[in-house]
PDB file of C-alpha atoms in Angstrom:
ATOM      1  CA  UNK Z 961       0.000   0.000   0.000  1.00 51.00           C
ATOM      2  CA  UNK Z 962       1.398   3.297  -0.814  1.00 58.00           C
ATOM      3  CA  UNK Z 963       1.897   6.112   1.994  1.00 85.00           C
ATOM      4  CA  UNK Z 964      -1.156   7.258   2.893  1.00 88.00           C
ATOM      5  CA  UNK Z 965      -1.579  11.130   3.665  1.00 93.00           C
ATOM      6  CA  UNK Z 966      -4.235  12.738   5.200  1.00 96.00           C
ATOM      7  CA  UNK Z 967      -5.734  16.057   3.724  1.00 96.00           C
ATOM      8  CA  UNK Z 968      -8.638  18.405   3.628  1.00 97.00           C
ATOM      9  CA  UNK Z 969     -11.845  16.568   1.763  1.00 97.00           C
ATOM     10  CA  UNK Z 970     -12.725  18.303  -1.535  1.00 96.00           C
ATOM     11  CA  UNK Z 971     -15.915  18.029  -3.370  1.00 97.00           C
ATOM     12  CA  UNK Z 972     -14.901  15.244  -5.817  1.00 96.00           C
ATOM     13  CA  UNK Z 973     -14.114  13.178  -2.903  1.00 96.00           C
ATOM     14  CA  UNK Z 974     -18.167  12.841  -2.767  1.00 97.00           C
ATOM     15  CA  UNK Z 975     -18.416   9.358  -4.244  1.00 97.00           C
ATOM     16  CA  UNK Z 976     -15.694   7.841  -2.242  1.00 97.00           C
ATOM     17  CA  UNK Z 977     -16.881   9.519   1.113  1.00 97.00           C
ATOM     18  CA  UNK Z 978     -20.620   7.979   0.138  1.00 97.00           C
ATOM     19  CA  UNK Z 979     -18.758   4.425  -0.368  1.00 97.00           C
ATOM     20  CA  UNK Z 980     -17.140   4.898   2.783  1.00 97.00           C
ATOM     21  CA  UNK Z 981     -20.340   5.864   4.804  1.00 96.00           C
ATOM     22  CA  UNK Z 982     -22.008   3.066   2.846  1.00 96.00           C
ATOM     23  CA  UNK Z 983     -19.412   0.647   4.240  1.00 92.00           C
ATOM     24  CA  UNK Z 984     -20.720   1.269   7.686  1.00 88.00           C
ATOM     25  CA  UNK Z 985     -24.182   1.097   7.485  1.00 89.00           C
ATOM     26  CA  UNK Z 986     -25.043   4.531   6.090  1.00 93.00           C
ATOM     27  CA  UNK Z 987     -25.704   4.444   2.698  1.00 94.00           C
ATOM     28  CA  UNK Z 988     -25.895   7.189   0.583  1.00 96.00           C
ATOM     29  CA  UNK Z 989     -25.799   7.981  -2.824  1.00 96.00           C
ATOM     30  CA  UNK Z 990     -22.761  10.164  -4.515  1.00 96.00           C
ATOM     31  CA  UNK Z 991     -24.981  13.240  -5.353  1.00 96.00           C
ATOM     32  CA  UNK Z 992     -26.426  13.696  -2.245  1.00 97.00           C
ATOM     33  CA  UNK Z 993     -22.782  13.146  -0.440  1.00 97.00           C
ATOM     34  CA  UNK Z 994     -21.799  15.933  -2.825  1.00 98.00           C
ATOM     35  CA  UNK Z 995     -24.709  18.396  -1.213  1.00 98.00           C
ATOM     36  CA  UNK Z 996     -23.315  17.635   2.115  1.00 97.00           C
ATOM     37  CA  UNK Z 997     -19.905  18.175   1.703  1.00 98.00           C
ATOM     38  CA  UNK Z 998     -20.798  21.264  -0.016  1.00 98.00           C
ATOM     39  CA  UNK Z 999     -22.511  22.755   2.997  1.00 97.00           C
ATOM     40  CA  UNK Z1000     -19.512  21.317   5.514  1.00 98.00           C
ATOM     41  CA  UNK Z1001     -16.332  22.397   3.822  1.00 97.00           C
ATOM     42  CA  UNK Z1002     -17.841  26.241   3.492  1.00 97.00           C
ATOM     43  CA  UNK Z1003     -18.623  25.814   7.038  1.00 97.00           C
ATOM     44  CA  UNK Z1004     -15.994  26.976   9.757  1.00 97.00           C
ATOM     45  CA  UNK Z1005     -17.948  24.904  12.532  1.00 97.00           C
ATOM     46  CA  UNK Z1006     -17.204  21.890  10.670  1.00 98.00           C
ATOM     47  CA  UNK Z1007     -14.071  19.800   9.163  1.00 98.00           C
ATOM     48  CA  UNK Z1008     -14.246  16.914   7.243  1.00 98.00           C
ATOM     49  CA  UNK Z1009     -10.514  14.999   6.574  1.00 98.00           C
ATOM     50  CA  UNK Z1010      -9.958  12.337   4.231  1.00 97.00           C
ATOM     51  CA  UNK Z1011      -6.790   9.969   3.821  1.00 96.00           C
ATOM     52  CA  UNK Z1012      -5.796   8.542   0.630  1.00 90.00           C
ATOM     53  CA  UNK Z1013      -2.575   6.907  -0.832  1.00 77.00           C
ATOM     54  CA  UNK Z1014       0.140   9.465  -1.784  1.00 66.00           C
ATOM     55  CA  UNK Z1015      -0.612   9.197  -5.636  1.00 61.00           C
ATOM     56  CA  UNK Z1016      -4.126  11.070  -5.244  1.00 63.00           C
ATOM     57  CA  UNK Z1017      -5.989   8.448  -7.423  1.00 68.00           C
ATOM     58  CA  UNK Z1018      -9.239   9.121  -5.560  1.00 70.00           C
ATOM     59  CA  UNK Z1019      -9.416   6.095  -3.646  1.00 90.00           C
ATOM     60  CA  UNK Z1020     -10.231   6.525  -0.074  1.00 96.00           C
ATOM     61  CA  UNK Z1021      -9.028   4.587   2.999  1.00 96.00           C
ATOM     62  CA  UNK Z1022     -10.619   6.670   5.717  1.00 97.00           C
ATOM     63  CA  UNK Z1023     -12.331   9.720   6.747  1.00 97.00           C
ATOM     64  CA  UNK Z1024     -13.278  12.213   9.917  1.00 98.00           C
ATOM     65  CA  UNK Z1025     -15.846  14.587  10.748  1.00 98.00           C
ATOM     66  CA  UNK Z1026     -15.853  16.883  13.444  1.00 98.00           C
ATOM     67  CA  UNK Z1027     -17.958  19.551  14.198  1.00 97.00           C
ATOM     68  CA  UNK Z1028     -17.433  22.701  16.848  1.00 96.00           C
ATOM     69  CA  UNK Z1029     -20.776  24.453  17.966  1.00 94.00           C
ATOM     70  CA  UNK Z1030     -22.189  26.445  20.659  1.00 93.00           C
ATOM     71  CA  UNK Z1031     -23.815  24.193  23.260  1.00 92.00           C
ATOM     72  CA  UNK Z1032     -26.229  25.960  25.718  1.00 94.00           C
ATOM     73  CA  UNK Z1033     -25.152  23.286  28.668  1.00 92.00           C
ATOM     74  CA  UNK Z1034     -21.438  23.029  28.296  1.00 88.00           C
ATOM     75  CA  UNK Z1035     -20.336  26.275  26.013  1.00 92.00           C
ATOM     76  CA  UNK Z1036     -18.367  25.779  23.213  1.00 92.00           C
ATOM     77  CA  UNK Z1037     -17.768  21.656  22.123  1.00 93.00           C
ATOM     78  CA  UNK Z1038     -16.727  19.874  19.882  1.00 96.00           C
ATOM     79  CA  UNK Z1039     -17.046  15.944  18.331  1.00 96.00           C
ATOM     80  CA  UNK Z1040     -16.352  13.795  15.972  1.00 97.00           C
ATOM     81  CA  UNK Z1041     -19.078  13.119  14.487  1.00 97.00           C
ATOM     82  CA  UNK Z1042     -18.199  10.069  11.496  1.00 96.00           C
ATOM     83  CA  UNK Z1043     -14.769   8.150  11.741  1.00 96.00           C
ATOM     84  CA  UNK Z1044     -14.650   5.425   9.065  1.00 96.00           C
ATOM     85  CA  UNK Z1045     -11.914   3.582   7.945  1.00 95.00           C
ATOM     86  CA  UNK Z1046     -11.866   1.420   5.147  1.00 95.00           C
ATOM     87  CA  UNK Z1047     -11.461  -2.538   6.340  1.00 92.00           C
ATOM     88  CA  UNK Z1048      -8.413  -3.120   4.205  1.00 91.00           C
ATOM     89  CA  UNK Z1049      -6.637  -0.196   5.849  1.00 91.00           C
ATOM     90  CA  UNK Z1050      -7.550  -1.135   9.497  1.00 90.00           C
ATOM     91  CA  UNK Z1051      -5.075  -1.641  12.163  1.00 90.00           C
ATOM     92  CA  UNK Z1052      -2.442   0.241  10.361  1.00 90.00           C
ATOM     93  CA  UNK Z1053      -3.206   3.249  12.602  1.00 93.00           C
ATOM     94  CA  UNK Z1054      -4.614   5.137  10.487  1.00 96.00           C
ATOM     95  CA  UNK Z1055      -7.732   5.516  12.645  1.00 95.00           C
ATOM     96  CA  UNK Z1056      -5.781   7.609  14.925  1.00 96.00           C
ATOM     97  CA  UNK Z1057      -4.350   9.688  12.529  1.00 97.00           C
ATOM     98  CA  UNK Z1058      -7.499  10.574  11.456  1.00 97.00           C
ATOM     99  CA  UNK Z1059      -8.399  11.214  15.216  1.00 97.00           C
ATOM    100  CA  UNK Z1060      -5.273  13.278  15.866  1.00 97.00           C
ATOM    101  CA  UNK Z1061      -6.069  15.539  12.668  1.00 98.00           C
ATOM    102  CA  UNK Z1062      -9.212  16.193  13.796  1.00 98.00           C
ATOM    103  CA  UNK Z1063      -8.128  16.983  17.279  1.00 97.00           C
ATOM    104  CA  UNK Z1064      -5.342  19.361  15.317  1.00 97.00           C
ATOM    105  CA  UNK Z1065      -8.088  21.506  14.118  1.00 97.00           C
ATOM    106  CA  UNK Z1066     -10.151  21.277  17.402  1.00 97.00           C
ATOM    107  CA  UNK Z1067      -7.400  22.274  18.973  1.00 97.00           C
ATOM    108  CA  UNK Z1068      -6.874  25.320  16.345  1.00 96.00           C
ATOM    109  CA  UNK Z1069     -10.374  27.025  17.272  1.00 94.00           C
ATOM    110  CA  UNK Z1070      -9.507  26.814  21.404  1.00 94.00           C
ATOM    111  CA  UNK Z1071     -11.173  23.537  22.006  1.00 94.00           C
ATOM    112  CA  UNK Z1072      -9.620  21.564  25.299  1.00 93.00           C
ATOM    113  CA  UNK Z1073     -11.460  18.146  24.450  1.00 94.00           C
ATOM    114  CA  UNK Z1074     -13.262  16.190  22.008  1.00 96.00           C
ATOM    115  CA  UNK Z1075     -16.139  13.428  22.379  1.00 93.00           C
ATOM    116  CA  UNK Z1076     -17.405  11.162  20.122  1.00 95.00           C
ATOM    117  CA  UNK Z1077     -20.545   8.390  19.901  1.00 91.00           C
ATOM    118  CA  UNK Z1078     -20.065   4.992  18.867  1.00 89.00           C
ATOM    119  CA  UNK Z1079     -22.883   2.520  18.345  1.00 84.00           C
ATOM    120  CA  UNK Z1080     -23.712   0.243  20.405  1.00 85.00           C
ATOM    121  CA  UNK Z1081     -23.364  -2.923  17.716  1.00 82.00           C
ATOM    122  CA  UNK Z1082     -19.636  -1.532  17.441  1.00 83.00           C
ATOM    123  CA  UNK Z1083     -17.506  -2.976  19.340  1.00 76.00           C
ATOM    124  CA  UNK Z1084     -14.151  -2.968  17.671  1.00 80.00           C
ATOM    125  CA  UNK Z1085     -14.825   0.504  18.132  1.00 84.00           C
ATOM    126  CA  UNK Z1086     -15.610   0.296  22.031  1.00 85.00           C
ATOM    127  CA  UNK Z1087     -11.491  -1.326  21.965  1.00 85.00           C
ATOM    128  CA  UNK Z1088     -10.107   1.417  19.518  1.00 89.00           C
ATOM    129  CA  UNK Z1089     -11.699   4.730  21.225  1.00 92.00           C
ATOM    130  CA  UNK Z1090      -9.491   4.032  24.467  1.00 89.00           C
ATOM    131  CA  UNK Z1091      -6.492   2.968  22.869  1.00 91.00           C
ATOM    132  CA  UNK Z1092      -6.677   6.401  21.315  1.00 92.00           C
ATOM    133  CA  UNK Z1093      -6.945   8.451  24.504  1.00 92.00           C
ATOM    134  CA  UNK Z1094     -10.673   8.637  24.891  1.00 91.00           C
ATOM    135  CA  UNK Z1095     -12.740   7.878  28.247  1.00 91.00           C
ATOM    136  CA  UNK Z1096     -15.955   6.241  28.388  1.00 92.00           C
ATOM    137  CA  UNK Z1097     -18.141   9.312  29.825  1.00 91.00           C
ATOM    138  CA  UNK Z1098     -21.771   7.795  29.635  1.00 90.00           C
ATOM    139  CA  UNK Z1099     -23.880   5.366  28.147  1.00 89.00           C
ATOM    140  CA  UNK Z1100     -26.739   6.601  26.470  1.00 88.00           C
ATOM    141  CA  UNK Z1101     -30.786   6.038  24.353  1.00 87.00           C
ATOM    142  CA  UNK Z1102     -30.624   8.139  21.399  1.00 87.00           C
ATOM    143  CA  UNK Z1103     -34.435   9.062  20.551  1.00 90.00           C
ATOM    144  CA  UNK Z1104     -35.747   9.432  16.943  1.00 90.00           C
ATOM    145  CA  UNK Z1105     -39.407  11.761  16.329  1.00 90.00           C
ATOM    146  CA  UNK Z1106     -40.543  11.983  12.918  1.00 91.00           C
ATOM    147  CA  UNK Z1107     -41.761  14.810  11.599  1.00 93.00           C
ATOM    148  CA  UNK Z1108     -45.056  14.788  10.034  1.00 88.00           C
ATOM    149  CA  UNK Z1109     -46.484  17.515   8.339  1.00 82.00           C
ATOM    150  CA  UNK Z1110     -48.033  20.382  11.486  1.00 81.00           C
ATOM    151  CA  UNK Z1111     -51.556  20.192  12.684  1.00 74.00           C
ATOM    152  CA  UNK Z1112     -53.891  22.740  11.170  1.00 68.00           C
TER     153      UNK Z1112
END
């Protein structure tokens, strides 16, 4: 495998950042991808990094989200929001590369920590988020409302 490098995401990085969310259990299609990213890279609350192999041929290994916002209970935070990395390229570290660039530019805007979610049906993420300098702070039910159309 060539070196791998980790950069800002760009918008032509849309199809491989849908293939990568797809991997996980988030599927989405290319075009849409290419509306997000559009809204999060002209965003300065949000960063999305990518890493690829040193020749730039588009192929993705990994990606990470993070996202600083106002918070009315704790002030300014921040998280990681996705962290995917391609199964070929696990447990080369490139996970925590990905985690240290986004703490990099956490760290750039004043942030002092960083948390993150991880699913409950993931648990060789439960093993990597403490091995990378995380500490379990809660457990959690994460609560879904649709949104029908208003009453009249």
């Amino acid at each position: 495998m060539d070196a791998v490098g980790i950069r800002d995401a760009r918008l032509d990085d849309a199809a491989e950042v849908a293939r990568l969310c797809t991997l996980l259990a988030y599927p989405v299609d290319a075009g849409s991808m290419k509306e997000r990213l559009a809204t999060l890279l002209a965003s300065p609350a949000h960063a999305v990094k990518v890493a690829g192999s040193s020749n730039d041929d588009g192929d993705l290994l990994g990606m990470v989200a993070a996202e600083w916002r106002l918070m009315i209970e704790f002030g300014h935070r921040a998280e990681i929001t996705a962290l995917i990395v391609d199964p070929r390229a696990r447990r080369l570290g490139l996970g925590q590369r990905l985690v240290d660039a986004a703490c990099d530019w956490i760290r750039d805007r004043g942030g002092h920590d960083v948390f993150v979610r991880s699913n409950v049906v993931r648990p060789e993420s439960h093993a990597f988020y403490p091995s990378a300098g995380f500490a379990l702070a809660k457990t959690q039910h994460v609560y879904v409302r649709q949104l029908g159309r208003p009453a009249d």
